[in-house]
């Protein structure tokens, strides 16, 4: 008696872990997450008002970042790419329109980190993926009208 064979079914692509993929990228992402998550949650909490919502939004943004981590590492400023993703997720959760479209840095974010959270300039600029000088320009611009709220920041696509 013959045993029936199972039909050949194309399986989905194996995950990074299943394929024994780029372990360095996985380790790099975990290190990035561990380094930035606390600051991201503090920023999101300041913007959204509740830690519970902030935790959820940060997890969503980090999950989205993980999906595109390899491409993000190819950018000249991965932390800036991650910050823009986080800020967009917070804007979405807050119901705020993105005030700084097109890969630009919003000075309001610099203001939240420095003035509301009293974060050190070095730490705040690292979180946003900016040099200290770029951060200080963004912070100084925070008092400007909305049409001038952004400082220039090169996007990943332009890098």
Coordinates of C-alpha atoms in Angstrom, one line a residue:
X1 CA 0.0 0.0 0.0
X2 CA 1.3 3.5 -0.9
X3 CA 1.2 6.3 1.5
X4 CA -0.1 9.5 0.0
X5 CA 2.4 12.2 -0.4
X6 CA 1.8 15.7 0.8
X7 CA 1.4 18.3 -1.9
X8 CA 4.4 20.5 -2.4
X9 CA 3.7 23.8 -0.8
X10 CA 5.9 26.8 -1.1
X11 CA 6.8 28.0 2.3
X12 CA 7.3 31.5 3.3
X13 CA 10.9 32.8 3.5
X14 CA 12.6 31.7 6.7
X15 CA 13.0 34.3 9.4
X16 CA 16.4 35.8 10.2
X17 CA 16.8 33.4 13.1
X18 CA 15.6 30.3 11.2
X19 CA 17.9 31.0 8.3
X20 CA 20.8 31.4 10.6
X21 CA 20.9 34.9 9.0
X22 CA 23.1 37.8 9.7
X23 CA 23.7 37.3 13.4
X24 CA 25.7 40.6 13.5
X25 CA 22.6 42.5 12.4
X26 CA 20.4 40.9 15.0
X27 CA 23.0 41.7 17.7
X28 CA 23.3 45.2 16.5
X29 CA 19.6 45.7 16.5
X30 CA 19.3 44.4 20.1
X31 CA 22.1 46.7 21.2
X32 CA 20.4 49.7 19.5
X33 CA 17.1 48.8 21.1
X34 CA 18.7 48.5 24.5
X35 CA 20.5 51.8 24.2
X36 CA 17.7 53.9 22.9
X37 CA 14.4 52.4 24.2
X38 CA 14.4 54.2 27.6
X39 CA 14.9 57.6 25.9
X40 CA 12.3 56.8 23.3
X41 CA 9.7 55.8 26.0
X42 CA 10.5 59.0 27.9
X43 CA 9.9 61.1 24.8
X44 CA 6.8 59.3 23.8
X45 CA 5.4 59.6 27.4
X46 CA 6.0 63.3 27.3
X47 CA 4.2 63.6 24.0
X48 CA 1.4 61.2 24.6
X49 CA 0.7 61.7 28.3
X50 CA 0.6 58.0 29.4
X51 CA 3.4 55.5 29.8
X52 CA 1.2 52.6 28.7
X53 CA 0.4 54.2 25.3
X54 CA 4.0 55.3 25.0
X55 CA 5.3 51.8 25.6
X56 CA 3.0 50.4 22.9
X57 CA 4.0 53.1 20.4
X58 CA 7.7 52.6 21.1
X59 CA 7.3 48.8 20.7
X60 CA 5.4 49.4 17.4
X61 CA 8.1 51.7 16.1
X62 CA 10.9 49.4 17.1
X63 CA 9.2 46.5 15.5
X64 CA 8.9 48.5 12.3
X65 CA 12.5 49.4 12.6
X66 CA 13.5 45.8 13.0
X67 CA 11.8 44.8 9.8
X68 CA 13.9 47.4 7.9
X69 CA 17.0 47.2 10.1
X70 CA 19.4 46.0 7.3
X71 CA 18.3 48.8 5.1
X72 CA 18.6 51.3 8.0
X73 CA 22.2 50.2 8.6
X74 CA 23.0 51.2 5.0
X75 CA 22.0 54.8 5.8
X76 CA 24.5 57.3 6.9
X77 CA 22.6 58.1 10.1
X78 CA 20.7 55.0 11.3
X79 CA 19.7 56.7 14.6
X80 CA 18.1 59.6 12.6
X81 CA 16.1 57.2 10.5
X82 CA 14.9 55.4 13.7
X83 CA 14.0 58.8 15.3
X84 CA 11.9 59.9 12.3
X85 CA 10.1 56.5 12.5
X86 CA 9.5 56.9 16.2
X87 CA 8.3 60.6 15.8
X88 CA 5.9 59.5 13.0
X89 CA 4.5 56.8 15.2
X90 CA 4.0 59.2 18.1
X91 CA 2.4 61.8 15.8
X92 CA 0.1 59.1 14.5
X93 CA -0.9 58.0 18.0
X94 CA -1.3 61.6 19.1
X95 CA -3.4 62.4 16.1
X96 CA -1.0 65.3 15.3
X97 CA -0.2 66.1 11.7
X98 CA 3.4 65.6 11.0
X99 CA 4.8 69.2 11.4
X100 CA 8.1 68.4 9.8
X101 CA 7.6 66.3 6.7
X102 CA 10.2 65.1 4.2
X103 CA 12.9 63.8 6.5
X104 CA 13.4 67.0 8.3
X105 CA 14.1 67.4 12.0
X106 CA 11.4 69.0 14.1
X107 CA 12.7 71.5 16.6
X108 CA 9.8 70.6 18.8
X109 CA 11.3 67.2 19.4
X110 CA 14.5 68.8 20.5
X111 CA 12.6 71.1 22.8
X112 CA 10.7 68.1 24.4
X113 CA 13.9 66.3 25.1
X114 CA 15.9 69.2 26.4
X115 CA 13.4 71.4 28.1
X116 CA 10.6 69.0 29.3
X117 CA 12.7 66.0 30.0
X118 CA 15.9 67.9 31.0
X119 CA 17.9 65.5 29.0
X120 CA 21.6 66.2 28.5
X121 CA 22.5 67.7 25.1
X122 CA 24.7 64.7 24.2
X123 CA 22.1 62.1 25.0
X124 CA 19.3 64.1 23.3
X125 CA 21.3 64.6 20.1
X126 CA 22.2 60.9 20.1
X127 CA 18.5 59.9 20.4
X128 CA 17.6 62.1 17.5
X129 CA 20.5 60.9 15.4
X130 CA 22.0 64.4 15.2
X131 CA 25.3 66.0 15.9
X132 CA 25.4 68.3 18.9
X133 CA 25.5 71.3 16.5
X134 CA 22.5 70.1 14.6
X135 CA 20.6 69.5 17.8
X136 CA 21.5 73.0 19.2
X137 CA 20.3 74.5 15.9
X138 CA 17.0 72.6 16.2
X139 CA 16.6 73.5 19.8
X140 CA 17.3 77.2 19.0
X141 CA 14.7 77.0 16.3
X142 CA 12.0 75.7 18.7
X143 CA 10.8 79.2 19.4
X144 CA 10.3 80.0 15.7
X145 CA 6.9 80.0 13.9
X146 CA 5.5 76.7 12.7
X147 CA 6.5 77.3 9.0
X148 CA 10.2 77.5 10.2
X149 CA 10.0 74.8 12.8
X150 CA 12.4 72.4 11.1
X151 CA 16.1 72.2 10.8
X152 CA 17.7 70.5 7.7
X153 CA 18.4 66.9 8.1
X154 CA 19.5 64.6 5.2
X155 CA 17.2 61.7 4.7
X156 CA 18.3 58.1 4.1
X157 CA 17.3 58.4 0.5
X158 CA 19.5 61.4 0.0
X159 CA 22.5 59.8 1.7

